[in-house]
C-alpha cells in the first residue's frame, strides 16, 4: 500500500527489500561478506557436506534502481537440516554455542499475527522466521517456526517433538539465477507454506 495509508502495526506485508538492506548493513558493519561469514560461522562448524561458496549469488533484477541486492543461498537438503537442528537446540551444536540462545528464542517468537500474502495467510512472523499460526495437531506445533524459501524450500522446526523437516523444490541454479536477474519470463509452480504445513500436519496426525 501507499506509504502512510496504513497504521503501523496493523498490517503485515512481506517485503524482501528489508532483507537486502539488513545484509548490506551486516557487510558494512563487519567488513565480511554474507557468504564468507555464513561459511565461517555456520557451514564449517556445522559440518556442511555440500556448501559451495561459488554457487551463492547476490542477485537483483537488472531493471531495479536499488543497489541493495538479495543474497541467494543454494543449499542441499541435509545442510538445510543442520541449520534446523541448530535452531531446535537453541543455537547450540554439540558443545559449542554458535548462535546466542536468547536471540534464537527472541527471533522465533510471534511478532506479527498474520501475513496478507496468498498462500502464507496462516503464518505470522518473527525476526526473519515465519511462525505457523493455524490450529494444528495440538502440542506438536508448540513453538514451531519455519524458514520459507523460493519455490518451496522449507526448514520446519518443531521443538516440542524434537523434529526438523526439510522440503526442497527441484529448481536448477541456472533457472533460479535467470529468474532473479529478470532474464527469463518463465515461472515455475511453487509450493506454498500453507500446503506444506497441511501435509506435515497430516503426517503428524497419522503417527499420533
Coordinates of N, CA and C in Angstrom, one line a residue, residues 63-153:
X63 N 16.5 -4.3 -13.9 CA 15.8 -3.1 -14.0 C 15.6 -2.4 -12.6
X64 N 16.1 -3.0 -11.6 CA 15.9 -2.4 -10.3 C 16.8 -1.2 -10.2
X65 N 16.3 -0.2 -9.4 CA 17.1 1.0 -9.2 C 17.8 1.0 -7.9
X66 N 17.6 -0.1 -7.1 CA 18.2 -0.2 -5.8 C 19.6 -0.9 -5.9
X67 N 20.5 -0.5 -5.1 CA 21.8 -1.1 -5.0 C 21.8 -2.3 -4.0
X68 N 20.7 -2.4 -3.3 CA 20.6 -3.5 -2.3 C 20.2 -4.8 -2.9
X69 N 21.1 -5.6 -3.2 CA 20.8 -6.9 -3.8 C 20.4 -8.0 -2.8
X70 N 19.7 -9.0 -3.3 CA 19.3 -10.1 -2.5 C 20.4 -11.1 -2.4
X71 N 20.6 -11.8 -1.3 CA 21.7 -12.8 -1.2 C 21.1 -14.2 -1.2
X72 N 21.2 -14.9 -2.3 CA 20.5 -16.2 -2.5 C 21.5 -17.3 -2.1
X73 N 20.9 -18.2 -1.3 CA 21.7 -19.4 -0.9 C 21.2 -20.6 -1.7
X74 N 22.2 -21.4 -2.1 CA 21.9 -22.7 -2.8 C 22.4 -23.8 -1.9
X75 N 21.5 -24.4 -1.1 CA 21.9 -25.4 -0.1 C 21.3 -26.8 -0.4
X76 N 22.0 -27.8 0.0 CA 21.4 -29.2 -0.1 C 20.4 -29.4 1.1
X77 N 19.6 -30.4 0.9 CA 18.6 -30.8 2.0 C 19.3 -31.1 3.3
X78 N 20.4 -31.9 3.2 CA 21.0 -32.3 4.5 C 21.7 -31.1 5.2
X79 N 22.2 -30.2 4.4 CA 22.8 -29.0 5.1 C 21.7 -28.1 5.6
X80 N 20.6 -28.0 4.9 CA 19.4 -27.2 5.5 C 19.0 -27.8 6.8
X81 N 19.0 -29.1 6.8 CA 18.5 -29.8 8.1 C 19.4 -29.5 9.2
X82 N 20.7 -29.3 9.0 CA 21.7 -29.0 10.0 C 21.3 -27.6 10.6
X83 N 20.9 -26.7 9.8 CA 20.5 -25.4 10.3 C 19.3 -25.5 11.2
X84 N 18.3 -26.4 10.8 CA 17.1 -26.6 11.6 C 17.5 -27.2 12.9
X85 N 18.4 -28.2 12.9 CA 18.8 -28.8 14.2 C 19.5 -27.8 15.1
X86 N 20.3 -26.9 14.5 CA 21.0 -25.9 15.3 C 19.9 -25.0 16.0
X87 N 18.9 -24.6 15.3 CA 17.9 -23.7 15.8 C 17.0 -24.5 16.8
X88 N 16.7 -25.7 16.6 CA 15.9 -26.5 17.5 C 16.7 -26.7 18.8
X89 N 18.0 -26.7 18.8 CA 18.8 -26.8 20.0 C 19.2 -25.5 20.6
X90 N 18.4 -24.4 20.3 CA 18.7 -23.1 20.9 C 20.0 -22.5 20.4
X91 N 20.5 -22.8 19.2 CA 21.7 -22.2 18.7 C 22.9 -23.0 19.1
X92 N 22.8 -24.1 19.7 CA 23.9 -24.9 20.2 C 24.2 -26.1 19.2
X93 N 25.4 -26.4 18.9 CA 25.8 -27.5 18.1 C 26.9 -28.3 18.9
X94 N 26.6 -29.5 19.3 CA 27.5 -30.3 20.1 C 27.7 -29.5 21.4
X95 N 29.0 -29.1 21.6 CA 29.3 -28.4 22.9 C 29.6 -26.9 22.6
X96 N 29.2 -26.4 21.5 CA 29.5 -25.0 21.2 C 28.2 -24.2 20.9
X97 N 28.2 -23.0 21.4 CA 27.0 -22.1 21.2 C 27.4 -21.3 20.0
X98 N 26.8 -21.6 18.8 CA 27.1 -20.9 17.6 C 26.2 -19.6 17.4
X99 N 25.0 -19.7 17.9 CA 24.1 -18.5 17.8 C 23.6 -18.3 19.3
X100 N 23.6 -17.1 19.8 CA 23.2 -16.8 21.1 C 21.8 -17.4 21.4
X101 N 21.6 -18.1 22.5 CA 20.3 -18.8 22.8 C 19.2 -17.7 22.9
X102 N 19.5 -16.6 23.5 CA 18.4 -15.6 23.7 C 18.0 -15.0 22.3
X103 N 18.9 -14.9 21.3 CA 18.5 -14.5 20.0 C 17.6 -15.5 19.3
X104 N 17.9 -16.8 19.5 CA 17.1 -17.8 18.9 C 15.7 -17.7 19.5
X105 N 15.6 -17.6 20.8 CA 14.3 -17.5 21.4 C 13.5 -16.3 21.0
X106 N 14.2 -15.2 20.9 CA 13.6 -13.9 20.6 C 13.1 -13.9 19.1
X107 N 14.0 -14.4 18.2 CA 13.7 -14.3 16.8 C 12.6 -15.2 16.3
X108 N 12.3 -16.2 17.1 CA 11.3 -17.2 16.7 C 10.0 -17.0 17.5
X109 N 9.8 -15.9 18.1 CA 8.5 -15.5 18.7 C 7.6 -14.8 17.7
X110 N 6.4 -15.0 17.9 CA 5.4 -14.4 17.0 C 5.3 -12.9 17.3
X111 N 5.7 -12.1 16.3 CA 5.6 -10.6 16.5 C 4.4 -10.1 15.7
X112 N 4.2 -10.6 14.5 CA 3.1 -10.1 13.6 C 2.2 -11.3 13.4
X113 N 0.9 -11.1 13.7 CA 0.0 -12.2 13.8 C -0.4 -12.9 12.5
X114 N -0.3 -12.2 11.4 CA -0.8 -12.8 10.2 C -0.3 -12.2 8.9
X115 N 0.1 -13.0 7.9 CA 0.5 -12.4 6.7 C -0.7 -12.2 5.7
X116 N -0.5 -11.2 4.9 CA -1.5 -10.9 3.9 C -1.2 -11.5 2.5
X117 N -0.2 -12.3 2.4 CA 0.3 -12.9 1.2 C -0.5 -14.1 0.9
X118 N -1.0 -14.3 -0.3 CA -1.7 -15.5 -0.7 C -0.8 -16.7 -0.6
X119 N -1.3 -17.7 0.1 CA -0.5 -18.9 0.3 C 0.3 -18.9 1.6
X120 N 0.3 -17.8 2.2 CA 1.1 -17.7 3.5 C 0.2 -17.1 4.6
X121 N -1.1 -17.1 4.4 CA -2.0 -16.4 5.2 C -2.2 -17.0 6.6
X122 N -1.8 -18.3 6.8 CA -2.0 -18.8 8.1 C -0.6 -18.8 8.9
X123 N 0.2 -17.9 8.5 CA 1.5 -17.8 9.2 C 1.7 -16.4 9.7
X124 N 2.3 -16.3 10.9 CA 2.7 -15.0 11.4 C 4.2 -14.8 11.1
X125 N 4.8 -13.9 11.8 CA 6.2 -13.6 11.5 C 6.9 -13.2 12.8
X126 N 8.2 -13.6 12.9 CA 9.1 -13.3 14.0 C 10.2 -12.3 13.4
X127 N 11.4 -12.5 13.8 CA 12.5 -11.8 13.2 C 13.2 -12.8 12.2
X128 N 12.7 -12.6 10.9 CA 13.2 -13.4 9.8 C 12.8 -14.9 9.8
X129 N 11.9 -15.3 10.7 CA 11.3 -16.6 10.7 C 9.8 -16.5 10.7
X130 N 9.2 -17.4 9.9 CA 7.7 -17.5 9.8 C 7.3 -18.4 11.0
X131 N 6.1 -18.0 11.6 CA 5.5 -18.7 12.7 C 4.2 -19.3 12.3
X132 N 4.0 -20.6 12.2 CA 2.7 -21.2 11.9 C 1.7 -20.8 13.0
X133 N 0.6 -20.3 12.5 CA -0.5 -19.8 13.5 C -1.8 -20.5 13.4
X134 N -2.0 -21.3 12.3 CA -3.2 -22.0 12.2 C -3.3 -23.1 13.2
X135 N -4.6 -23.5 13.6 CA -4.8 -24.5 14.6 C -4.4 -25.9 14.0
X136 N -3.4 -26.5 14.6 CA -3.0 -27.8 14.0 C -3.0 -28.9 15.1
X137 N -2.1 -29.9 15.0 CA -2.2 -31.0 15.8 C -1.6 -30.7 17.2
X138 N -2.4 -30.1 18.0 CA -2.0 -30.0 19.5 C -0.6 -29.5 19.8
X139 N -0.1 -30.2 20.7 CA 1.2 -29.8 21.3 C 2.4 -30.0 20.3
X140 N 2.2 -30.8 19.3 CA 3.3 -31.0 18.3 C 3.8 -29.7 17.7
X141 N 2.9 -28.7 17.6 CA 3.2 -27.5 16.9 C 3.6 -26.3 17.8
X142 N 3.7 -26.6 19.1 CA 4.0 -25.6 20.1 C 5.4 -25.0 19.8
X143 N 5.5 -23.7 19.7 CA 6.8 -23.0 19.4 C 7.4 -23.3 18.1
X144 N 6.6 -23.8 17.1 CA 7.2 -24.1 15.8 C 7.5 -22.9 15.1
X145 N 8.5 -23.0 14.2 CA 8.9 -21.9 13.3 C 9.5 -22.5 12.0
X146 N 9.5 -21.6 11.0 CA 9.7 -22.0 9.6 C 10.6 -21.1 8.8
X147 N 11.6 -21.6 8.1 CA 12.3 -20.9 7.1 C 11.6 -21.2 5.8
X148 N 11.3 -20.1 5.0 CA 10.4 -20.3 3.8 C 11.2 -19.6 2.6
X149 N 11.7 -20.5 1.8 CA 12.5 -20.0 0.6 C 11.7 -20.1 -0.7
X150 N 12.4 -19.6 -1.7 CA 11.8 -19.5 -3.1 C 11.4 -20.9 -3.6
X151 N 10.2 -20.9 -4.2 CA 9.6 -22.0 -4.9 C 9.3 -23.2 -4.0
X152 N 9.4 -23.1 -2.7 CA 9.0 -24.2 -1.8 C 10.2 -24.8 -1.1
X153 N 11.2 -24.1 -0.7 CA 12.3 -24.6 0.1 C 12.0 -24.3 1.5

